[in-house]
Amino acid sequence: MIGIGIVGYGYWGPNLLRNFADVDGCRVVGVSDLSSKRLAAARSRHPGIETFTDCFELIRDPRVDAIAIATPVSSHFELAMAALRAGKHVLVEKPMTATSEEAQCLVDEAARRRLVLAVDHTFVYTSAVRKMRELVDSGELGDIYYYDSVRVNLGLFRRDVNVMWDLAVHDFSIIDYVLPVLPCAVSATGVRHVPGEPENIAYVTLYFDTSLIAHVHANWLAPVKVRRTLLGGSRKMIVYDDVEPSEKIKVYDKGITVDGTTDGSTAYQLLVGYRAGDMWSPHLQTTEALATELRDFIACIEHRTAPVSDGRAGLRVVRLLEAASFSMAERGRVVELDALGCPV
Amino acid sequence: MIGIGIVGYGYWGPNLLRNFADVDGCRVVGVSDLSSKRLAAARSRHPGIETFTDCFELIRDPRVDAIAIATPVSSHFELAMAALRAGKHVLVEKPMTATSEEAQCLVDEAARRRLVLAVDHTFVYTSAVRKMRELVDSGELGDIYYYDSVRVNLGLFRRDVNVMWDLAVHDFSIIDYVLPVLPCAVSATGVRHVPGEPENIAYVTLYFDTSLIAHVHANWLAPVKVRRTLLGGSRKMIVYDDVEPSEKIKVYDKGITVDGTTDGSTAYQLLVGYRAGDMWSPHLQTTEALATELRDFIACIEHRTAPVSDGRAGLRVVRLLEAASFSMAERGRVVELDALGCPV
Amino acid sequence: MIGIGIVGYGYWGPNLLRNFADVDGCRVVGVSDLSSKRLAAARSRHPGIETFTDCFELIRDPRVDAIAIATPVSSHFELAMAALRAGKHVLVEKPMTATSEEAQCLVDEAARRRLVLAVDHTFVYTSAVRKMRELVDSGELGDIYYYDSVRVNLGLFRRDVNVMWDLAVHDFSIIDYVLPVLPCAVSATGVRHVPGEPENIAYVTLYFDTSLIAHVHANWLAPVKVRRTLLGGSRKMIVYDDVEPSEKIKVYDKGITVDGTTDGSTAYQLLVGYRAGDMWSPHLQTTEALATELRDFIACIEHRTAPVSDGRAGLRVVRLLEAASFSMAERGRVVELDALGCPV
Amino acid sequence: MIGIGIVGYGYWGPNLLRNFADVDGCRVVGVSDLSSKRLAAARSRHPGIETFTDCFELIRDPRVDAIAIATPVSSHFELAMAALRAGKHVLVEKPMTATSEEAQCLVDEAARRRLVLAVDHTFVYTSAVRKMRELVDSGELGDIYYYDSVRVNLGLFRRDVNVMWDLAVHDFSIIDYVLPVLPCAVSATGVRHVPGEPENIAYVTLYFDTSLIAHVHANWLAPVKVRRTLLGGSRKMIVYDDVEPSEKIKVYDKGITVDGTTDGSTAYQLLVGYRAGDMWSPHLQTTEALATELRDFIACIEHRTAPVSDGRAGLRVVRLLEAASFSMAERGRVVELDALGCPV
């Protein structure tokens, strides 16, 4: 029975607690938070749960084998490092850390101690994103032309990070998981509409060595919630709409024919024709992604294997966020990345 | 009775012919096109219409008072100039010309001859876009924070212009009409997925002196047709979905409260709260925009007034396209614009 | 070259005229209407078209080989009969006649004179409805369990017929075309919300010898336009949404498993389980149904074959409308039908 | 502190347990169920909760002041009566009982003992349904013309009740709450597609003394989930789409004008014109309906007041279900109802 300690009971902590409760092979030892009010909420909803105001006490607790961290980004590094040094496995909220240097340290420390270091890239555990990767890997889409994502809503204005670190990070983790190649450059633009607050709108473009391009629109100030991703390939194209209750993934047998055979009907069409075929929406399991992720985390601890979203994935995503932040600070200047994803 | 000559009977010409037929106060004298096959189509659908293979013959025809030009962009300048010099009023397809220099010449020539020069920015004649401008002008939206438009579909790969000149131009004309200020800088990124063909995906960002930002995603290679614009203000926000058969415009009484009064419920929310109110969808007239536009064109000729989308509007849009093209050629480098919209 | 005469230039006549113009092998000789104002509209849109205020003059015209009738229902019989007696082929608007007796007379007359008698059941010429029939015929849906259609909008209140004869007639013609069996009984309920006007809401249920059931909701007083049909089978189910610009037909690999193998997860599920599989949306041609229909009509005249929607189909549909009207007059009393579809 | 006992931990019980936990002024004493497996699930999710295999032991428990019953319909009466006789307040799952006679007995018993008897008509506690009633009461819709509801999905085939008692019951409770009048007659048709199982498709029509009509389509065998209600009035009309995450209620300023002023454009329109105006979607609170309902239940116990959905509402709904069942058994024969809603 693997003992779990949850550090932070704010927005995400309750989801961790609820889901760990349903995972076999582990039990939640306790929850820590600075606010006694939140801890009281935890106790009322989960009678008998132990609560701690001092997270380090929980981290040190001998009954605890693994620590799940759901605190503001700025504290991720200190808490995760303390947990690793205490010999505990770690699952840390995304983004893994505030800097790539911190992320690198965590990866090294975990490797040195042979501990499981996982980052909570929830989306890569969804049936929809896994299906996208499957379709990319199988070659069914052909060459990947573009990834375009709109992730907007009237959201909470966070003070610790801007909208790119809060929302675009999801797309960075999806891109890291689904696409077979790493970006070679990044450009980001952001605006803040509340003086002194972080950017609440961000447009990020990722460049690759091929004609593949990725673009993300993240926005905390949109009147409607949109979670729509277009994944275009030379043979087929996907629309992934995460707001849809079902049919989240639609695969279109559509594309262009460069020989120019075409429906005709217009004068403009010359060399390039296009073809429109059937649409297909694969049935997806409706299991909650977080539950899948936590089961994977526990299994990795038991077998000392690397989780799908391990520390290295977390590091790559933080590097991308960091490089994009450099670009955003210079109004979208293109920042080149080396083979490791570090700014050149 | 104002005599109309239509030059070009490809994709758009038939719409011009059909709509001019319903406008009082004018009659279509003839249609010209290089392709006799297309002219035959014109005759079969409009028995009795005169057709010309030599457009200049039509332009010179004394029965013709105004020329409507619906040919590839590269020929707009020569044809429009010829028509103006022949003393004819001109309605030219968008984009008005291939260069801002050409556009300037047409504007000057028309002014010198006191002729009506109109550019076919169809969208500014739609009930939806007019409603958006009305709501911006009335101050109902408050300060304008952003304009974000997605204009994608599996479209025709044009050879004469890229997707920005073909699709984003619509948003440029809408922005020019709806927003009270001119952009002070532009950045554009494009990719081509067919070697030797124009860019088929473009991302364009317009910067303004305020915190206002505009962004357009234009794509010829999307599996679904999307025509969605978000217009965000400090007091209200609009979703304009042109694919919707009705309720194209939705006005959301939503926004942020910087004093931080909030629904609470979360730890992240500090200074900035947000409010969610009713949504309202104004009833819009369903008259075809092109019909409205042509009536406006005829009325302007009769009263020698300037149309809503006059040569100056066409010039501003071409300047923006030109500057964006400079930026695209340098992978999104920000191009600063002067008070006239010319690259600095 | 088959000469066409169009009788009636109200709501549907213009569509007939426009579409006949695009069909090879025929030419429209003239249009007749009681209103000279409408005839003027016809001439202005189709310069050179001959117009008649006396429809019989047009029907008698030796240049006319076939008559298309688009007048109020009450006049269909007299006009169609006059045309047949003049030796002209006939295409008559739906519903074919006001009574089944009239319909029977037309069918007999056409048969006696070996003339083509077609009824304008436009929907059976749409790619969507044809695909539905194809899927039913192929057995892909398994046993057909139900047909449920909602056909509502804020529509024109007709004075000559009620909403069932105006809207539900479309579903009757689709059911007649798609389903392999004839109904054995019908029940209909209607309400009028404007005293003295025809019923503006109707609910119709068709019973079959099997467990198959069909239901239609027709409504002229709905705030939104809905055109949605569910076709449920033992193996697969179809959603046909005619308001969708694309993906009008969606085929769901869903159903029940009577052995009771199930996702479990609930206590209520005992013998009957259910399975959820992929959804598939076949690509459909976007040709206008009316054009297809008119081409079929002309081809049938050339080869003396029976059109898809011939007089017999028209007769069956009128019989059903008649029986449903009997039921509606008695507040939904079930009216049994014999093998011919006549009330027992 | 009001002690709660929950009888039945199948499909709905867990929701009751979770929501009671968040309501102030009460505590859940224990949960009973026949299945020890389900009770184990309750304990693992709610450590420290007391569980009982003998529901009567829980009902008798002196710490228990109120009993919530979430068992199959057939057992509702016996359990509710036992609880009332034990002096406990009762909240019973819908439908309240299997027969109106049973319902009447419960109402009488509760009145005699001055105990709160509530039936779980969850929908009448939703913001959407309350808004609908508010708009009806205020007269904003004008005279109510029709209520039309489609409540279909691929649902669980229950063995204890048919689809009308499972799904249409929701609409019956909404109609009972929203409309100002009681139906004067009912007609219902049902089909079963699995021999020996209850009807899985039902069409129910409710007649009123006015031209108001209500219709419900309930279906366990639909490929998509639809929860759409149209509420038509003489002045305005509502579309209530419960599947929408937001904008569940849309109010259309549309209707007919009997003087016949009209947009014109067509020949068919004579006396009756129609008007199309704005659409308005009021902002709705997103609180979970069940939480609101349980708070109301506790408050009613504290102040000995009658809940919104009291035993009498439950009785009226069961009477309607019963009468509809009579009709369904006779293939939709219209069953007249007296002033109390009992079959004449």
Coordinates of N, CA and C in Angstrom, one line a residue, chain A residues 5 12 20 99 170 172 196 198 234 239 243 249 259 262 279 301 309 329:
Chain A
G5 N 0.9 11.7 0.1 CA 0.7 13.0 0.8 C 0.5 14.0 -0.2
W12 N -6.7 22.5 -7.3 CA -6.5 21.2 -7.9 C -6.4 20.1 -6.9
F20 N -7.3 9.9 -6.0 CA -6.4 9.0 -5.3 C -7.2 8.0 -4.5
T99 N 11.4 27.7 -13.7 CA 12.6 27.8 -14.6 C 13.0 26.5 -15.0
H170 N -0.9 23.6 -21.5 CA -1.6 22.3 -21.9 C -1.2 21.9 -23.3
F172 N 1.4 22.9 -25.0 CA 2.8 22.5 -25.1 C 3.0 21.0 -24.7
G196 N -0.2 45.9 -14.3 CA 0.4 45.2 -13.1 C 0.1 43.7 -13.0
P198 N -0.4 39.8 -14.8 CA 0.2 39.1 -15.9 C -0.6 39.2 -17.2
S234 N -1.3 15.7 -44.3 CA -1.3 15.6 -45.8 C -2.4 14.7 -46.3
V239 N -10.2 17.4 -36.0 CA -10.8 18.5 -35.2 C -11.0 17.8 -33.8
V243 N -14.7 20.6 -25.6 CA -15.9 21.1 -25.0 C -17.1 20.2 -25.3
I249 N -13.3 13.9 -30.8 CA -12.3 13.8 -32.0 C -13.1 13.5 -33.2
D259 N -1.7 17.1 -57.8 CA -1.8 16.9 -59.2 C -2.9 17.8 -59.8
T262 N -9.7 18.0 -59.5 CA -10.4 18.8 -58.7 C -11.9 18.7 -59.0
M279 N -16.3 11.7 -42.8 CA -15.8 12.1 -41.4 C -16.0 10.9 -40.5
I301 N 5.6 3.6 -9.7 CA 6.3 3.5 -8.4 C 6.5 2.0 -8.1
S309 N 4.2 11.1 -18.6 CA 4.6 12.5 -18.5 C 5.6 12.5 -17.3
A329 N 8.7 38.9 -24.2 CA 9.3 40.1 -23.6 C 9.8 41.0 -24.7

